[in-house]
Amino acid sequence: MTRLALFDLDHTLLPLDSDHEWGEFLVRHGYIDAAAFKRRNDDFFAQYQAGTLDPVEYLEFALGTLAQYTRPELDAMHAQFMAEVILPAIRPEALALVQRHQDAGDLVAIITATNRFVTAPIARAFKVEHLIAAVPEEDASGRPTGKLLGVPTSGAGKVVHMHAWLEKLNQPFVSFGTSHFYSDSHNDIPLLAVVSHPIATNPNAVLTSHAQSHGWPLLHLFND
């Protein structure tokens, strides 16, 4: 029977938050107004860590920063972001963890609250075919409009999106004898509670406490 292996991205497979780092990258290179963006980006990041973030408000703020650029400009910016920030941060321990599930024949996916524009190239760097991420609305030229399509892929929304993705594959969740989900955040407790093997990975303090009280294993990929 096929097994399912799901991975959160930020602070789970990556030792950073790709969404926040993308914002910092835009500021650093002068692509957006630095003071206004950094203040709001830092506020949203603090809300995310506290579990109080409004995901639609945040996603439409983040996506709105992209709307002023053409798709070729955005793709060039993202390639620079990958080279400067993401690729140097990808750790062999994380690659090996994903590869171990792939070698076992598991159905592997990354499921992240960060939008697909930021995360699709990162999933490719991990050689993961399936990505469940927030979907930006785009115009006919591929330029993001600043709006979100559908339900955010955060909190309980991850459970909704996981089921919808598996139904499209004609492999409903109940057909998997074993399911793993790796995540660092208490925001992902709804999906962690659904799978047969929840793994609190590089967990924050709230998730550490929850995992210990429920007998979930703790995994520290990045011990430095």
PDB file of N, CA and C in Angstrom, residues 120-158:
ATOM      1  N   ALA A 120       7.424  27.449  -5.753  1.00  0.00           N
ATOM      2  CA  ALA A 120       7.535  26.441  -6.820  1.00  0.00           C
ATOM      3  C   ALA A 120       8.994  26.146  -7.186  1.00  0.00           C
ATOM      4  N   PRO A 121       9.846  27.156  -7.386  1.00  0.00           N
ATOM      5  CA  PRO A 121      11.254  26.842  -7.679  1.00  0.00           C
ATOM      6  C   PRO A 121      11.965  26.145  -6.515  1.00  0.00           C
ATOM      7  N   ILE A 122      11.518  26.418  -5.287  1.00  0.00           N
ATOM      8  CA  ILE A 122      12.128  25.761  -4.127  1.00  0.00           C
ATOM      9  C   ILE A 122      11.764  24.282  -4.118  1.00  0.00           C
ATOM     10  N   ALA A 123      10.498  23.970  -4.401  1.00  0.00           N
ATOM     11  CA  ALA A 123      10.086  22.563  -4.489  1.00  0.00           C
ATOM     12  C   ALA A 123      10.896  21.840  -5.557  1.00  0.00           C
ATOM     13  N   ARG A 124      11.130  22.507  -6.681  1.00  0.00           N
ATOM     14  CA  ARG A 124      11.942  21.879  -7.742  1.00  0.00           C
ATOM     15  C   ARG A 124      13.365  21.630  -7.257  1.00  0.00           C
ATOM     16  N   ALA A 125      13.904  22.525  -6.448  1.00  0.00           N
ATOM     17  CA  ALA A 125      15.258  22.334  -5.918  1.00  0.00           C
ATOM     18  C   ALA A 125      15.329  21.111  -5.011  1.00  0.00           C
ATOM     19  N   PHE A 126      14.220  20.792  -4.359  1.00  0.00           N
ATOM     20  CA  PHE A 126      14.139  19.578  -3.540  1.00  0.00           C
ATOM     21  C   PHE A 126      13.732  18.351  -4.354  1.00  0.00           C
ATOM     22  N   LYS A 127      13.523  18.564  -5.663  1.00  0.00           N
ATOM     23  CA  LYS A 127      13.097  17.482  -6.563  1.00  0.00           C
ATOM     24  C   LYS A 127      11.761  16.878  -6.129  1.00  0.00           C
ATOM     25  N   VAL A 128      10.879  17.731  -5.634  1.00  0.00           N
ATOM     26  CA  VAL A 128       9.539  17.319  -5.230  1.00  0.00           C
ATOM     27  C   VAL A 128       8.548  17.790  -6.297  1.00  0.00           C
ATOM     28  N   GLU A 129       7.850  16.834  -6.890  1.00  0.00           N
ATOM     29  CA  GLU A 129       6.926  17.146  -7.991  1.00  0.00           C
ATOM     30  C   GLU A 129       5.672  17.848  -7.503  1.00  0.00           C
ATOM     31  N   HIS A 130       5.161  17.446  -6.364  1.00  0.00           N
ATOM     32  CA  HIS A 130       3.854  17.921  -5.904  1.00  0.00           C
ATOM     33  C   HIS A 130       4.025  19.035  -4.871  1.00  0.00           C
ATOM     34  N   LEU A 131       3.413  20.175  -5.164  1.00  0.00           N
ATOM     35  CA  LEU A 131       3.452  21.333  -4.279  1.00  0.00           C
ATOM     36  C   LEU A 131       2.031  21.812  -4.035  1.00  0.00           C
ATOM     37  N   ILE A 132       1.677  21.910  -2.768  1.00  0.00           N
ATOM     38  CA  ILE A 132       0.388  22.477  -2.363  1.00  0.00           C
ATOM     39  C   ILE A 132       0.698  23.802  -1.696  1.00  0.00           C
ATOM     40  N   ALA A 133       0.309  24.896  -2.339  1.00  0.00           N
ATOM     41  CA  ALA A 133       0.691  26.228  -1.867  1.00  0.00           C
ATOM     42  C   ALA A 133      -0.407  27.216  -2.235  1.00  0.00           C
ATOM     43  N   ALA A 134      -0.382  28.368  -1.583  1.00  0.00           N
ATOM     44  CA  ALA A 134      -1.331  29.427  -1.913  1.00  0.00           C
ATOM     45  C   ALA A 134      -1.154  29.837  -3.376  1.00  0.00           C
ATOM     46  N   VAL A 135      -2.269  30.021  -4.072  1.00  0.00           N
ATOM     47  CA  VAL A 135      -2.225  30.272  -5.517  1.00  0.00           C
ATOM     48  C   VAL A 135      -2.527  31.742  -5.807  1.00  0.00           C
ATOM     49  N   PRO A 136      -1.562  32.467  -6.364  1.00  0.00           N
ATOM     50  CA  PRO A 136      -1.825  33.865  -6.732  1.00  0.00           C
ATOM     51  C   PRO A 136      -2.698  33.942  -7.993  1.00  0.00           C
ATOM     52  N   GLU A 137      -3.646  34.854  -7.992  1.00  0.00           N
ATOM     53  CA  GLU A 137      -4.380  35.154  -9.218  1.00  0.00           C
ATOM     54  C   GLU A 137      -3.435  35.849 -10.194  1.00  0.00           C
ATOM     55  N   GLU A 138      -3.502  35.483 -11.462  1.00  0.00           N
ATOM     56  CA  GLU A 138      -2.636  36.078 -12.476  1.00  0.00           C
ATOM     57  C   GLU A 138      -3.475  36.590 -13.633  1.00  0.00           C
ATOM     58  N   ASP A 139      -2.973  37.619 -14.306  1.00  0.00           N
ATOM     59  CA  ASP A 139      -3.651  38.082 -15.513  1.00  0.00           C
ATOM     60  C   ASP A 139      -3.190  37.242 -16.702  1.00  0.00           C
ATOM     61  N   ALA A 140      -3.630  37.602 -17.881  1.00  0.00           N
ATOM     62  CA  ALA A 140      -3.350  36.782 -19.062  1.00  0.00           C
ATOM     63  C   ALA A 140      -1.865  36.682 -19.374  1.00  0.00           C
ATOM     64  N   SER A 141      -1.083  37.664 -18.910  1.00  0.00           N
ATOM     65  CA  SER A 141       0.358  37.654 -19.191  1.00  0.00           C
ATOM     66  C   SER A 141       1.159  36.900 -18.132  1.00  0.00           C
ATOM     67  N   GLY A 142       0.466  36.410 -17.086  1.00  0.00           N
ATOM     68  CA  GLY A 142       1.163  35.725 -16.009  1.00  0.00           C
ATOM     69  C   GLY A 142       1.592  36.627 -14.879  1.00  0.00           C
ATOM     70  N   ARG A 143       1.208  37.895 -14.951  1.00  0.00           N
ATOM     71  CA  ARG A 143       1.557  38.842 -13.880  1.00  0.00           C
ATOM     72  C   ARG A 143       0.564  38.686 -12.722  1.00  0.00           C
ATOM     73  N   PRO A 144       1.036  38.529 -11.477  1.00  0.00           N
ATOM     74  CA  PRO A 144       0.121  38.438 -10.336  1.00  0.00           C
ATOM     75  C   PRO A 144      -0.707  39.710 -10.199  1.00  0.00           C
ATOM     76  N   THR A 145      -1.998  39.545  -9.872  1.00  0.00           N
ATOM     77  CA  THR A 145      -2.881  40.702  -9.694  1.00  0.00           C
ATOM     78  C   THR A 145      -2.835  41.246  -8.273  1.00  0.00           C
ATOM     79  N   GLY A 146      -2.278  40.478  -7.351  1.00  0.00           N
ATOM     80  CA  GLY A 146      -2.291  40.861  -5.943  1.00  0.00           C
ATOM     81  C   GLY A 146      -3.393  40.190  -5.160  1.00  0.00           C
ATOM     82  N   LYS A 147      -4.189  39.353  -5.819  1.00  0.00           N
ATOM     83  CA  LYS A 147      -5.281  38.638  -5.156  1.00  0.00           C
ATOM     84  C   LYS A 147      -4.946  37.157  -5.019  1.00  0.00           C
ATOM     85  N   LEU A 148      -5.600  36.533  -4.058  1.00  0.00           N
ATOM     86  CA  LEU A 148      -5.432  35.100  -3.793  1.00  0.00           C
ATOM     87  C   LEU A 148      -6.576  34.327  -4.424  1.00  0.00           C
ATOM     88  N   LEU A 149      -6.265  33.167  -4.996  1.00  0.00           N
ATOM     89  CA  LEU A 149      -7.306  32.276  -5.494  1.00  0.00           C
ATOM     90  C   LEU A 149      -7.608  31.218  -4.439  1.00  0.00           C
ATOM     91  N   GLY A 150      -8.879  31.084  -4.088  1.00  0.00           N
ATOM     92  CA  GLY A 150      -9.280  30.009  -3.194  1.00  0.00           C
ATOM     93  C   GLY A 150      -8.920  30.240  -1.739  1.00  0.00           C
ATOM     94  N   VAL A 151      -8.925  29.139  -0.989  1.00  0.00           N
ATOM     95  CA  VAL A 151      -8.702  29.147   0.455  1.00  0.00           C
ATOM     96  C   VAL A 151      -7.207  29.129   0.746  1.00  0.00           C
ATOM     97  N   PRO A 152      -6.737  29.898   1.730  1.00  0.00           N
ATOM     98  CA  PRO A 152      -5.303  29.834   2.078  1.00  0.00           C
ATOM     99  C   PRO A 152      -4.873  28.425   2.488  1.00  0.00           C
ATOM    100  N   THR A 153      -3.627  28.108   2.215  1.00  0.00           N
ATOM    101  CA  THR A 153      -3.072  26.791   2.555  1.00  0.00           C
ATOM    102  C   THR A 153      -2.367  26.865   3.906  1.00  0.00           C
ATOM    103  N   SER A 154      -3.107  27.288   4.911  1.00  0.00           N
ATOM    104  CA  SER A 154      -2.542  27.421   6.250  1.00  0.00           C
ATOM    105  C   SER A 154      -3.538  26.885   7.264  1.00  0.00           C
ATOM    106  N   GLY A 155      -3.025  26.457   8.424  1.00  0.00           N
ATOM    107  CA  GLY A 155      -3.902  25.946   9.469  1.00  0.00           C
ATOM    108  C   GLY A 155      -4.765  24.803   8.958  1.00  0.00           C
ATOM    109  N   ALA A 156      -6.045  24.866   9.277  1.00  0.00           N
ATOM    110  CA  ALA A 156      -6.982  23.830   8.817  1.00  0.00           C
ATOM    111  C   ALA A 156      -7.108  23.822   7.305  1.00  0.00           C
ATOM    112  N   GLY A 157      -6.742  24.935   6.653  1.00  0.00           N
ATOM    113  CA  GLY A 157      -6.768  24.975   5.196  1.00  0.00           C
ATOM    114  C   GLY A 157      -5.842  23.955   4.564  1.00  0.00           C
ATOM    115  N   LYS A 158      -4.771  23.581   5.267  1.00  0.00           N
ATOM    116  CA  LYS A 158      -3.879  22.553   4.733  1.00  0.00           C
ATOM    117  C   LYS A 158      -4.593  21.209   4.617  1.00  0.00           C
TER     118      LYS A 158
END
